[in-house]
Coordinates of C-alpha atoms and ligand atoms in Angstrom, one line a residue:
M1 CA 23.4 -7.0 25.0
P2 CA 20.0 -7.1 23.3
E3 CA 19.8 -8.9 20.0
T4 CA 20.1 -6.6 17.0
A5 CA 17.6 -6.7 14.1
I6 CA 20.1 -8.6 11.9
Q7 CA 21.0 -11.0 14.6
K8 CA 17.4 -11.8 15.1
A9 CA 16.7 -12.2 11.4
E10 CA 19.7 -14.6 11.1
R11 CA 18.7 -16.6 14.2
L12 CA 15.1 -17.1 13.0
K13 CA 16.4 -18.3 9.6
Q14 CA 18.8 -20.8 11.3
E15 CA 16.1 -22.1 13.6
Q16 CA 13.5 -22.8 11.0
N17 CA 13.1 -23.1 7.3
P18 CA 9.8 -21.1 6.7
W19 CA 9.2 -23.1 3.5
N20 CA 8.6 -26.2 5.8
E21 CA 6.4 -24.3 8.2
L22 CA 3.3 -23.9 6.0
P23 CA 1.1 -26.4 8.0
R24 CA 1.7 -24.5 11.2
L25 CA 1.3 -21.1 9.6
L26 CA -2.0 -22.2 8.0
A27 CA -3.3 -23.3 11.4
S28 CA -2.4 -20.0 12.9
F29 CA -4.1 -18.1 10.0
R30 CA -7.3 -19.9 10.8
R31 CA -7.3 -18.4 14.3
G32 CA -7.1 -14.9 13.0
A33 CA -4.3 -12.2 12.6
A34 CA -4.0 -11.7 16.4
A35 CA -3.1 -15.4 16.8
I36 CA -0.1 -15.2 14.5
D37 CA 3.3 -15.5 16.2
P38 CA 5.0 -12.0 16.0
D39 CA 8.1 -13.6 14.5
D40 CA 6.0 -15.2 11.8
L41 CA 4.4 -11.9 11.1
S42 CA 7.6 -9.9 10.9
H43 CA 9.8 -12.5 9.2
R44 CA 8.7 -16.0 8.2
L45 CA 5.5 -15.1 6.3
R46 CA 7.6 -13.4 3.7
W47 CA 9.0 -16.8 2.6
W48 CA 5.4 -17.4 1.5
G49 CA 5.0 -14.0 -0.3
L50 CA 3.1 -12.5 2.6
Y51 CA 3.6 -9.0 4.1
T52 CA 1.4 -7.1 6.4
Q53 CA 0.0 -4.0 4.8
G54 CA -1.6 -0.7 5.7
D55 CA -5.3 0.1 5.7
G56 CA -4.9 2.4 2.6
A57 CA -5.4 5.5 4.8
G58 CA -2.2 5.5 6.8
A59 CA -2.8 3.0 9.6
F60 CA -0.5 0.0 10.0
G61 CA 0.0 -2.8 12.6
A62 CA -2.9 -4.1 14.7
A63 CA -5.2 -1.3 13.3
A64 CA -4.7 -2.8 9.8
P65 CA -4.9 -6.6 10.1
Y66 CA -4.5 -7.1 6.4
F67 CA -2.0 -8.9 4.2
M68 CA -0.6 -8.5 0.7
L69 CA 0.3 -11.6 -1.2
R70 CA 2.8 -11.7 -4.0
I71 CA 2.0 -14.6 -6.4
R72 CA 5.1 -15.8 -8.1
I73 CA 4.8 -16.0 -11.9
P74 CA 8.1 -17.3 -13.4
N75 CA 8.9 -15.6 -16.7
G76 CA 5.5 -13.9 -16.4
L77 CA 3.8 -17.0 -18.0
L78 CA 0.1 -17.6 -17.0
T79 CA -2.6 -19.9 -18.4
A80 CA -6.1 -18.4 -18.8
A81 CA -7.2 -20.8 -15.9
Q82 CA -4.5 -19.4 -13.6
T83 CA -5.4 -15.9 -14.5
E84 CA -9.1 -16.6 -13.7
T85 CA -8.1 -18.1 -10.4
I86 CA -6.2 -15.0 -9.4
A87 CA -9.1 -12.8 -10.6
A88 CA -11.5 -14.8 -8.5
L89 CA -9.3 -14.6 -5.4
S90 CA -8.9 -10.8 -5.9
E91 CA -12.7 -10.4 -6.3
E92 CA -13.6 -12.6 -3.3
F93 CA -10.9 -11.7 -0.8
G94 CA -8.8 -8.8 -2.1
R95 CA -11.4 -6.0 -2.7
G96 CA -10.9 -6.5 -6.4
L97 CA -7.3 -5.3 -6.7
A98 CA -4.5 -7.0 -8.5
D99 CA -1.1 -5.2 -9.1
V100 CA 1.2 -6.4 -11.8
T101 CA 4.8 -5.9 -10.5
V102 CA 8.1 -5.1 -12.1
R103 CA 9.2 -8.7 -11.7
Q104 CA 6.2 -10.1 -13.6
N105 CA 4.3 -11.1 -10.4
I106 CA 0.8 -10.3 -9.3
Q107 CA 0.1 -8.9 -5.9
L108 CA -3.2 -9.1 -4.1
H109 CA -4.0 -6.8 -1.2
W110 CA -6.5 -6.5 1.7
L111 CA -6.4 -10.2 2.5
E112 CA -7.5 -11.3 5.9
A113 CA -5.7 -14.0 7.9
E114 CA -8.7 -16.3 8.0
A115 CA -8.9 -16.3 4.2
L116 CA -5.2 -17.2 3.6
P117 CA -5.5 -21.0 3.8
E118 CA -8.2 -21.1 1.1
I119 CA -6.3 -18.6 -1.0
L120 CA -3.0 -20.6 -0.9
E121 CA -4.9 -23.9 -1.5
R122 CA -6.6 -22.5 -4.6
L123 CA -3.4 -21.1 -5.9
E124 CA -1.7 -24.5 -5.5
A125 CA -4.6 -26.3 -7.2
A126 CA -4.1 -23.9 -10.1
G127 CA -0.4 -24.7 -10.3
L128 CA 0.6 -21.4 -8.8
T129 CA 2.6 -20.5 -5.6
S130 CA 3.7 -17.6 -3.5
K131 CA 6.6 -19.5 -2.1
S132 CA 9.8 -17.5 -2.0
A133 CA 8.1 -14.4 -3.5
C134 CA 9.4 -12.3 -0.6
G135 CA 12.0 -13.0 2.1
D136 CA 15.7 -13.8 2.0
D137 CA 15.5 -16.3 -0.8
P138 CA 15.4 -16.7 -4.6
R139 CA 12.8 -14.3 -5.9
N140 CA 10.7 -14.7 -9.1
L141 CA 12.6 -15.7 -12.2
T142 CA 12.1 -13.0 -14.8
G143 CA 12.4 -13.4 -18.5
C144 CA 11.2 -12.2 -21.9
P145 CA 7.4 -12.3 -22.1
L146 CA 7.6 -12.9 -25.9
A147 CA 9.8 -16.0 -25.3
G148 CA 9.0 -18.5 -28.0
L149 CA 7.0 -15.9 -30.0
D150 CA 9.5 -13.3 -31.1
A151 CA 10.9 -13.9 -34.5
T152 CA 14.1 -12.0 -33.7
E153 CA 14.9 -13.8 -30.4
Y154 CA 18.1 -15.8 -30.1
A155 CA 16.4 -18.5 -28.2
D156 CA 13.2 -19.3 -26.2
A157 CA 14.9 -19.3 -22.8
S158 CA 11.7 -19.6 -20.8
P159 CA 12.1 -23.4 -20.3
L160 CA 15.5 -22.5 -18.6
A161 CA 13.9 -19.9 -16.4
L162 CA 11.3 -22.5 -15.3
A163 CA 14.1 -25.1 -14.8
V164 CA 16.1 -22.7 -12.6
N165 CA 13.0 -21.7 -10.7
R166 CA 12.3 -25.4 -10.0
A167 CA 15.8 -26.2 -9.0
L168 CA 16.1 -23.3 -6.5
L169 CA 12.7 -23.9 -4.9
A170 CA 12.6 -27.7 -4.8
S171 CA 15.7 -28.0 -2.7
G172 CA 15.9 -26.8 0.9
D173 CA 19.4 -25.5 0.2
Y174 CA 18.6 -21.9 -0.8
Y175 CA 15.9 -20.8 1.7
N176 CA 18.4 -19.1 3.9
L177 CA 20.3 -16.5 1.9
P178 CA 21.7 -13.2 3.3
R179 CA 18.9 -11.3 1.6
K180 CA 16.8 -11.4 -1.5
F181 CA 18.3 -13.0 -4.6
K182 CA 17.0 -12.0 -8.1
I183 CA 17.7 -13.9 -11.4
S184 CA 16.7 -13.0 -14.9
I185 CA 17.2 -15.3 -17.9
T186 CA 16.4 -14.0 -21.4
G187 CA 16.9 -15.2 -24.9
C188 CA 15.6 -12.0 -26.5
R189 CA 17.7 -9.3 -28.2
D190 CA 16.2 -6.4 -26.2
W191 CA 16.8 -7.4 -22.6
C192 CA 13.3 -6.4 -21.7
S193 CA 13.6 -8.2 -18.4
N194 CA 16.2 -5.8 -17.1
P195 CA 19.2 -8.2 -16.7
E196 CA 21.5 -5.5 -15.5
I197 CA 19.6 -4.9 -12.2
N198 CA 19.5 -8.6 -11.2
D199 CA 21.9 -10.4 -8.9
V200 CA 22.4 -12.9 -11.7
A201 CA 21.5 -12.5 -15.3
F202 CA 21.9 -14.9 -18.2
T203 CA 21.5 -13.3 -21.7
A204 CA 21.6 -15.4 -24.8
F205 CA 23.7 -14.8 -27.9
P206 CA 24.1 -16.9 -31.0
R207 CA 26.4 -19.9 -30.9
P208 CA 27.3 -20.8 -34.5
G209 CA 27.7 -24.5 -35.2
A210 CA 26.4 -25.9 -31.9
R211 CA 24.3 -29.1 -31.7
R212 CA 20.6 -29.0 -30.7
E213 CA 21.2 -31.7 -28.0
D214 CA 23.0 -29.2 -25.9
R215 CA 19.8 -27.5 -25.4
A216 CA 17.6 -30.5 -24.8
G217 CA 19.9 -31.9 -22.1
A218 CA 19.2 -29.2 -19.6
L219 CA 15.5 -30.1 -19.5
G220 CA 16.0 -33.7 -18.9
V221 CA 14.9 -34.5 -22.4
P222 CA 17.0 -37.4 -23.7
S223 CA 19.2 -36.7 -26.7
P224 CA 18.7 -38.9 -29.8
A225 CA 21.7 -41.0 -28.8
E226 CA 20.4 -41.5 -25.3
R227 CA 17.0 -42.5 -26.6
Q228 CA 18.5 -45.0 -29.0
A229 CA 20.4 -46.5 -26.1
G230 CA 17.1 -46.7 -24.2
G231 CA 18.4 -44.4 -21.4
G232 CA 18.1 -40.7 -20.5
A233 CA 15.7 -38.9 -18.3
Q234 CA 12.0 -38.8 -19.0
P235 CA 10.9 -35.7 -20.9
R236 CA 9.7 -33.2 -18.3
Q237 CA 9.0 -30.5 -20.8
A238 CA 9.6 -30.6 -24.5
P239 CA 11.3 -27.7 -26.2
R240 CA 8.6 -25.5 -27.5
Q241 CA 10.2 -24.8 -30.8
S242 CA 13.2 -25.5 -32.9
I243 CA 15.8 -22.8 -32.4
E244 CA 19.4 -22.2 -33.0
P245 CA 21.4 -23.1 -29.9
V246 CA 23.0 -20.3 -28.0
W247 CA 25.5 -19.3 -25.4
F248 CA 24.6 -17.1 -22.4
G249 CA 26.5 -14.1 -21.2
L250 CA 26.7 -14.0 -17.4
R251 CA 26.3 -10.8 -15.3
V252 CA 26.4 -10.7 -11.5
G253 CA 25.7 -8.3 -8.6
G254 CA 23.1 -6.0 -10.1
G255 CA 20.5 -4.3 -7.9
L256 CA 18.8 -1.1 -7.0
S257 CA 17.6 0.1 -3.6
N258 CA 19.5 3.1 -2.2
T259 CA 22.8 1.8 -3.5
P260 CA 22.2 1.0 -7.1
F261 CA 24.8 -1.1 -9.0
L262 CA 24.6 -2.4 -12.6
A263 CA 25.6 -6.1 -12.8
L264 CA 29.2 -6.8 -13.6
P265 CA 29.7 -8.9 -16.8
L266 CA 32.0 -11.9 -16.3
P267 CA 34.3 -12.7 -19.2
V268 CA 32.7 -16.1 -19.8
K269 CA 30.0 -17.8 -21.9
V270 CA 27.6 -20.3 -20.4
A271 CA 26.2 -23.3 -22.3
W272 CA 22.5 -24.0 -22.2
Q273 CA 23.0 -27.1 -20.0
Q274 CA 25.3 -25.2 -17.6
V275 CA 22.7 -22.5 -16.8
V276 CA 20.9 -24.4 -14.0
P277 CA 24.2 -25.5 -12.3
V278 CA 25.7 -22.1 -12.6
A279 CA 22.6 -20.4 -11.1
C280 CA 22.6 -22.9 -8.2
A281 CA 26.3 -22.5 -7.6
I282 CA 25.9 -18.7 -7.4
A283 CA 23.0 -19.1 -5.0
G284 CA 25.3 -21.3 -2.9
L285 CA 28.2 -18.9 -3.1
Y286 CA 25.9 -16.1 -2.0
R287 CA 24.5 -18.2 0.8
D288 CA 27.9 -19.0 2.2
R289 CA 29.4 -15.5 2.3
Q290 CA 29.3 -14.7 6.0
E291 CA 30.5 -11.1 5.4
L292 CA 27.1 -10.5 3.8
R293 CA 25.3 -11.4 7.0
Q294 CA 26.6 -8.4 9.1
S295 CA 24.3 -5.7 7.9
R296 CA 20.8 -6.0 6.3
A297 CA 21.4 -2.8 4.3
Q298 CA 24.6 -4.3 2.8
A299 CA 23.6 -7.9 2.4
R300 CA 22.9 -8.2 -1.4
L301 CA 25.4 -9.9 -3.7
K302 CA 26.6 -6.5 -5.1
F303 CA 28.2 -5.7 -1.7
L304 CA 30.9 -8.3 -2.4
F305 CA 32.1 -5.8 -5.1
L306 CA 31.0 -2.6 -3.4
K307 CA 32.2 -3.2 0.1
H308 CA 34.4 -6.4 0.3
G309 CA 36.8 -5.7 -2.5
W310 CA 35.8 -8.6 -4.7
T311 CA 36.7 -8.4 -8.4
A312 CA 35.0 -10.1 -11.3
A313 CA 38.0 -12.5 -11.6
Q314 CA 37.7 -13.5 -7.9
F315 CA 34.0 -14.1 -8.3
Q316 CA 34.6 -16.2 -11.4
A317 CA 37.3 -18.3 -9.6
E318 CA 35.1 -19.0 -6.6
L319 CA 32.2 -19.9 -8.9
E320 CA 34.3 -22.3 -10.9
R321 CA 35.7 -23.8 -7.7
R322 CA 32.1 -24.6 -6.6
L323 CA 31.1 -25.8 -10.0
G324 CA 34.1 -28.1 -10.3
F325 CA 34.6 -27.0 -13.9
V326 CA 35.9 -24.0 -15.8
L327 CA 33.6 -21.8 -17.8
E328 CA 34.5 -21.1 -21.4
P329 CA 36.2 -17.7 -21.7
S330 CA 34.5 -15.0 -23.8
A331 CA 34.3 -11.3 -24.2
P332 CA 31.1 -10.2 -22.4
D333 CA 28.1 -10.0 -24.8
P334 CA 27.3 -6.4 -25.5
A335 CA 24.1 -4.8 -24.1
P336 CA 21.6 -4.0 -26.8
V337 CA 20.8 -0.6 -28.1
P338 CA 18.0 0.7 -25.8
E339 CA 14.5 0.1 -27.1
F340 CA 11.3 1.1 -25.4
R341 CA 10.1 -2.4 -24.8
D342 CA 6.7 -2.2 -23.2
H343 CA 5.3 -4.8 -25.6
L344 CA 2.3 -2.7 -26.3
G345 CA 0.6 -3.2 -29.7
I346 CA 0.2 -6.0 -32.2
Y347 CA 3.3 -8.0 -33.2
E348 CA 3.6 -10.8 -35.8
Q349 CA 4.9 -13.9 -34.1
K350 CA 7.5 -16.3 -35.6
Q351 CA 4.6 -18.8 -36.0
A352 CA 3.0 -18.0 -39.3
G353 CA -0.4 -16.2 -39.1
R354 CA -0.2 -15.8 -35.3
Y355 CA 0.1 -12.4 -33.5
C356 CA 0.6 -11.3 -29.9
V357 CA -1.3 -8.4 -28.6
G358 CA 0.1 -6.3 -25.8
A359 CA -2.2 -4.2 -23.6
S360 CA -1.4 -1.3 -21.3
V361 CA -1.9 -1.7 -17.6
P362 CA -1.2 1.8 -16.4
R363 CA 0.9 1.9 -13.2
G364 CA 0.4 -1.9 -13.0
R365 CA -3.0 -1.8 -11.4
L366 CA -5.7 -4.1 -12.5
H367 CA -9.1 -4.8 -11.1
A368 CA -10.4 -8.3 -10.9
G369 CA -12.8 -7.7 -13.9
Q370 CA -9.9 -6.7 -16.1
L371 CA -7.8 -9.7 -15.0
A372 CA -10.8 -12.0 -15.8
A373 CA -11.2 -10.1 -19.1
L374 CA -7.5 -10.9 -20.0
A375 CA -8.2 -14.5 -19.4
E376 CA -11.4 -14.4 -21.5
G377 CA -9.6 -12.6 -24.3
A378 CA -6.9 -15.3 -24.2
R379 CA -9.5 -18.1 -24.3
R380 CA -11.7 -16.6 -27.0
F381 CA -9.0 -15.2 -29.3
G382 CA -5.7 -16.7 -28.4
A383 CA -4.4 -20.0 -27.0
S384 CA -5.5 -19.6 -23.4
E385 CA -2.2 -17.9 -22.4
V386 CA -1.5 -14.6 -20.7
R387 CA 1.9 -13.1 -20.2
L388 CA 3.0 -10.3 -17.9
T389 CA 5.8 -7.9 -18.6
A390 CA 8.5 -6.2 -16.4
M391 CA 6.9 -2.9 -17.4
Q392 CA 3.7 -4.0 -15.6
N393 CA 1.7 -4.8 -18.8
A394 CA 0.0 -7.9 -20.2
V395 CA 0.4 -9.7 -23.5
I396 CA -2.0 -12.2 -25.1
P397 CA -0.2 -14.5 -27.6
H398 CA -1.2 -16.9 -30.4
V399 CA -4.0 -14.8 -31.8
A400 CA -5.0 -15.7 -35.4
E401 CA -4.9 -12.7 -37.8
G402 CA -8.7 -12.8 -38.1
N403 CA -9.2 -12.4 -34.4
V404 CA -6.7 -9.6 -33.7
M405 CA -9.2 -6.7 -34.1
A406 CA -11.9 -8.4 -32.1
L407 CA -9.3 -8.9 -29.2
V408 CA -8.2 -5.3 -29.5
G409 CA -11.9 -4.2 -29.1
H410 CA -12.4 -6.6 -26.2
L411 CA -9.3 -5.2 -24.4
E412 CA -10.2 -1.6 -25.1
H413 CA -13.7 -2.3 -23.7
W414 CA -12.0 -3.3 -20.5
E415 CA -9.7 -0.2 -20.5
L416 CA -6.7 -2.2 -21.4
P417 CA -5.7 -0.2 -24.5
V418 CA -3.4 -1.6 -27.1
R419 CA -2.5 1.9 -28.3
A420 CA -1.7 4.4 -25.6
S421 CA -0.1 7.8 -25.2
A422 CA 3.6 8.1 -24.4
F423 CA 2.8 8.8 -20.7
R424 CA 0.2 6.1 -20.3
R425 CA 2.8 3.7 -21.7
G426 CA 5.7 5.0 -19.6
V427 CA 4.4 5.6 -16.1
M428 CA 5.3 2.9 -13.6
S429 CA 4.8 2.9 -9.8
C430 CA 5.8 1.0 -6.7
T431 CA 3.2 0.1 -4.0
G432 CA 3.6 3.3 -2.1
K433 CA 2.0 4.5 1.1
E434 CA -1.4 3.0 0.3
F435 CA -0.1 -0.4 1.5
C436 CA 3.6 -0.2 2.2
K437 CA 4.8 0.7 5.7
L438 CA 8.2 2.0 4.5
A439 CA 6.7 4.6 2.2
V440 CA 6.9 8.3 2.8
T441 CA 4.5 9.2 0.0
E442 CA 1.6 7.8 -1.9
T443 CA 2.4 6.7 -5.4
K444 CA -0.3 4.7 -7.3
S445 CA -3.0 7.3 -7.3
F446 CA -0.5 10.1 -7.9
A447 CA 0.9 8.2 -10.9
A448 CA -2.6 8.2 -12.4
T449 CA -3.0 11.9 -11.8
L450 CA 0.4 12.6 -13.3
M451 CA -0.3 10.4 -16.3
A452 CA -3.6 12.1 -17.0
E453 CA -2.1 15.6 -16.5
L454 CA 0.8 15.0 -18.8
E455 CA -1.4 13.3 -21.4
Q456 CA -3.7 16.4 -21.4
R457 CA -0.8 18.9 -21.5
L458 CA 1.3 17.2 -24.1
P459 CA -1.2 15.0 -26.1
D460 CA 1.1 14.3 -29.0
F461 CA 4.3 13.8 -27.1
P462 CA 6.2 11.7 -29.6
V463 CA 8.7 9.8 -27.6
P464 CA 7.8 7.0 -25.1
L465 CA 9.5 7.7 -21.8
R466 CA 9.9 5.8 -18.6
V467 CA 8.5 7.8 -15.7
N468 CA 8.9 5.7 -12.5
L469 CA 7.6 6.5 -9.1
N470 CA 8.8 5.3 -5.7
G471 CA 7.4 6.1 -2.3
C472 CA 10.8 5.9 -0.7
P473 CA 14.5 5.3 -1.5
N474 CA 14.2 1.5 -1.7
S475 CA 13.5 1.9 -5.5
C476 CA 11.0 -1.0 -5.8
G477 CA 9.6 1.0 -8.8
Q478 CA 13.1 1.4 -10.3
H479 CA 13.5 5.1 -10.4
W480 CA 17.3 4.7 -10.9
V481 CA 16.8 3.3 -14.4
A482 CA 14.0 5.6 -15.6
D483 CA 14.1 8.6 -17.9
V484 CA 12.4 10.5 -15.1
G485 CA 12.6 8.8 -11.7
L486 CA 10.5 10.2 -8.8
Q487 CA 11.6 9.3 -5.3
G488 CA 9.1 10.0 -2.6
A489 CA 10.0 12.7 0.0
R490 CA 8.1 14.8 2.5
V491 CA 8.0 18.5 1.7
K492 CA 7.5 21.2 4.3
T493 CA 4.7 23.6 3.5
T494 CA 3.1 26.3 5.6
N495 CA 0.3 23.8 6.2
G496 CA 2.6 21.1 7.4
P497 CA 4.4 18.3 5.5
A498 CA 3.0 17.2 2.2
D499 CA 3.8 14.5 -0.4
G500 CA 6.6 15.4 -2.7
F501 CA 9.3 13.8 -4.8
D502 CA 13.0 14.2 -5.5
V503 CA 13.4 14.3 -9.3
Y504 CA 16.0 12.1 -10.9
L505 CA 16.7 12.3 -14.7
G506 CA 18.4 10.4 -17.4
G507 CA 18.6 6.8 -16.2
G508 CA 18.2 3.8 -18.5
L509 CA 19.5 0.3 -19.3
G510 CA 21.0 -1.4 -22.3
A511 CA 24.0 0.0 -24.2
G512 CA 25.2 3.2 -22.5
A513 CA 23.3 2.2 -19.3
R514 CA 23.2 5.0 -16.8
L515 CA 21.7 5.6 -13.4
S516 CA 19.5 8.6 -13.2
Q517 CA 20.9 11.7 -11.5
K518 CA 19.2 13.6 -8.8
T519 CA 18.3 16.9 -10.5
L520 CA 15.9 18.7 -8.2
G521 CA 15.0 17.8 -4.6
R522 CA 11.7 17.9 -2.7
V523 CA 9.2 19.0 -5.3
L524 CA 5.7 19.1 -4.1
A525 CA 3.6 16.5 -5.9
T526 CA 1.0 19.1 -6.8
E527 CA 3.8 21.1 -8.7
L528 CA 5.2 18.1 -10.6
P529 CA 2.8 18.3 -13.6
D530 CA 3.9 21.9 -14.2
R531 CA 7.5 21.2 -13.8
L532 CA 7.6 18.1 -15.9
E533 CA 5.6 19.8 -18.6
A534 CA 8.2 22.5 -18.7
L535 CA 11.0 19.9 -18.8
F536 CA 9.4 17.9 -21.6
R537 CA 8.7 21.1 -23.7
H538 CA 12.4 22.0 -23.2
Y539 CA 13.4 18.6 -24.5
L540 CA 11.1 18.8 -27.5
A541 CA 12.4 22.3 -28.4
G542 CA 16.1 21.5 -27.8
R543 CA 16.7 17.9 -28.8
Q544 CA 18.7 16.9 -31.8
P545 CA 17.0 14.7 -34.5
D546 CA 16.1 11.4 -32.9
E547 CA 17.9 12.2 -29.7
S548 CA 16.6 10.1 -26.8
F549 CA 15.6 11.8 -23.6
R550 CA 18.4 10.0 -21.8
D551 CA 21.0 11.3 -24.3
F552 CA 19.5 14.8 -24.1
V553 CA 19.8 14.8 -20.3
A554 CA 23.4 13.7 -20.6
R555 CA 24.2 16.4 -23.1
A556 CA 22.2 19.2 -21.3
G557 CA 23.6 18.4 -17.9
T558 CA 21.7 18.3 -14.6
A559 CA 22.5 21.9 -13.7
A560 CA 20.8 23.3 -16.8
L561 CA 17.8 20.9 -16.3
E562 CA 17.6 21.8 -12.6
A563 CA 17.0 25.4 -13.7
V564 CA 14.3 24.3 -16.1
L565 CA 12.6 22.2 -13.5
G566 CA 13.1 24.9 -10.8
T567 CA 11.1 27.5 -12.7
V568 CA 7.5 26.8 -12.4
P569 CA 5.8 28.2 -15.6
A570 CA 2.3 29.4 -15.6
A571 CA 0.3 26.2 -16.3
E572 CA -0.9 26.0 -19.9
T573 CA -3.8 23.9 -18.8
P574 CA -5.9 24.2 -15.6
R575 CA -4.5 22.3 -12.6
R576 CA -6.2 19.3 -11.1
E577 CA -5.6 18.9 -7.4
H578 CA -4.0 15.6 -6.4
Q579 CA -5.7 13.9 -3.5
T580 CA -3.2 11.9 -1.5
F581 CA -5.5 9.0 -0.7
V582 CA -8.1 8.3 -3.4
P583 CA -10.8 5.9 -2.4
V584 CA -9.9 2.4 -3.7
E585 CA -13.0 2.2 -5.9
D586 CA -11.8 5.4 -7.7
L587 CA -8.4 3.8 -8.3
V588 CA -9.4 0.7 -10.1
Ligands
HEM601 C1 14.1 -2.6 2.9 C2 13.1 -2.8 2.2 C3 12.9 -2.9 0.7 C4 13.9 -2.8 -0.2 C5 15.3 -2.4 -0.1 C6 13.2 -3.0 -1.5 C7 13.7 -2.9 -2.7 C8 13.1 -3.3 -3.9 C9 13.7 -3.3 -5.2 C10 15.1 -2.7 -5.5 C11 12.8 -3.7 -6.1 C12 13.1 -3.7 -7.6 C13 12.6 -4.8 -8.3 C14 13.5 -5.4 -9.4 O1 14.5 -6.0 -9.0 O2 13.2 -5.2 -10.5 C15 11.7 -4.2 -5.3 C16 10.6 -4.7 -5.8 C17 9.3 -4.6 -5.2 N1 9.1 -4.3 -3.9 FE1 10.5 -3.8 -2.6 N2 11.9 -3.3 -1.2 C18 11.7 -3.2 0.1 C19 10.5 -3.4 0.8 C20 9.3 -3.5 0.2 C21 8.0 -3.4 0.8 C22 7.8 -3.2 2.3 C23 7.1 -3.5 -0.1 C24 5.6 -3.4 0.0 C25 4.9 -3.7 1.1 C26 7.7 -3.7 -1.4 C27 7.1 -3.9 -2.6 C28 7.8 -4.2 -3.7 C29 7.1 -4.6 -4.9 C30 5.6 -4.7 -5.2 C31 8.1 -4.9 -5.8 C32 7.9 -5.4 -7.2 C33 8.7 -6.5 -7.6 C34 8.4 -7.9 -7.3 O3 7.4 -8.5 -7.7 O4 9.3 -8.5 -6.6 N3 9.1 -3.7 -1.1 N4 11.9 -3.9 -4.0
SF4_602 S1 9.9 1.9 -3.0 FE1 9.6 2.2 -0.8 S2 7.4 2.9 -0.8 FE2 7.7 1.9 -2.7 S3 7.1 -0.2 -2.3 FE3 9.3 -0.1 -2.1 S4 9.6 0.1 0.1 FE4 7.5 0.7 -0.3

């Protein structure tokens, strides 16, 4: 019997650890795309954040010998120098594009095989990596981009995110997982890193009466007692500020794709120094579940609950068996009241006289000049730090009060506005047909068209909304958790098939988290501005005071809203035609 796709994927992972194959891969890159082993091309390169991509106009495979590279940015934290390195690589090798992703990464496109050795070398020299950014392995660690800055946070959990990142990547134990494995760790109150849609999520909550040493221990920083005794690990990274110690709530099994599942809270609380061992133990638990290696489509951790009958109690028991200790029982920490946390604007930091400034990166697309401008802004007006958010935006922290307006002017000059319309703030998009071979529709350029149309039609729309676009059901752009989720679909027309979207409404995370509901299928992309305009006007006219769009959708019901979406009103403003493939220079 011929080998099936999953048998092949599993065999390749068993035969070789792609993390150890870099020297061989680099040698083959130097000989050009045609010289790359087909199994490397289709599988192993992903362990180094590399995917083949299309040519931007519909061709894939040998006709499009280009790569996309996902650069892993734990907790979204970048230095100005690192940002400059990525900007330079984008300019020199990536046709000036850089996409900020929903996991706080940056993706470069259009890379040619021969350039990859230099690109990876320069990333490494800058302290960056693409290791484990794609593939069946631990993906980028996400966290709050305001970690250590936000006066209301429970803790700056970013050192823990970095510690878990190091622990998972340093050891060869976690390269061969059934599929991708996503972790989020946040100390903020707003859960802006979307814990509920991660395989594992640690969310801080206050721990009255705990000692500070609990926190230092996890980082290898000796406690005062250890220091007195002359022992303890060498400091690897000092805590960045003094904060109250916390517990972490633990959720497992979240994920989207075509089978969305919100992570299950376990009835435990995790101490600071337990987070790294718990994260590694769950990675080990996941790795060893052979039942998750039978189907690629049902290989994520969530399928233990969805398909194999596991319960939260069973998961906890297996986790504790692996840990060799019992976790402290606790009622799950409640999810926060939903806030629109795109980090846009100017916020006072907990450090007196310092501000962070959040700029909008519509649909996550930057050009190299904008990326360099972020670095320049951080150097001139901040503390040479740039942070990326899960809503595909950028934040520059540590800006002195007297520099804030100069930075705002600098960012606006580079079309990175600090103030933006509801639609500019809320539109997010996956990679789409431009570069993704699984896509059925183009997304990035349509997102720009849609944003401009809605801005023009409803200029004073008062409520920020999440409008998320995906080019197929895989939901890389998270349509399940958006107010308006658009999932790419081909629509038959008299002139043949055209780009369209299924419209999903009413999704969102936090307290009362809900997945969006499919409300109207196969709407032509060209008709969406009219239909969404009608929907948003209906919401404005019918909402109760302060009623969120999500709550309005739940109250109105999908049948009523299907009728609103289904009637295309005469457009109140002239239509702009949407081109499926806009030349790249027009996109940036
Ligand atoms: C079976 C195939 C795939 C599935 C099921 C899938 C699913 C997903 C999901 C659910 C996310 C959500 C991110 C989150 O957890 O917040 C994601 C992220 C993403 N996916 Fe995919 N995806 C697939 C293939 C691809 C391909 C082929 C591409 C492009 C070439 C792609 C590009 C992205 C990007 C850019 C992100 C952003 C997040 C990141 O930095 O990790 N995906 N994917
Ligand atoms: S959602 Fe589909 S089209 Fe968009 S990047 Fe993911 S796999 Fe590609």
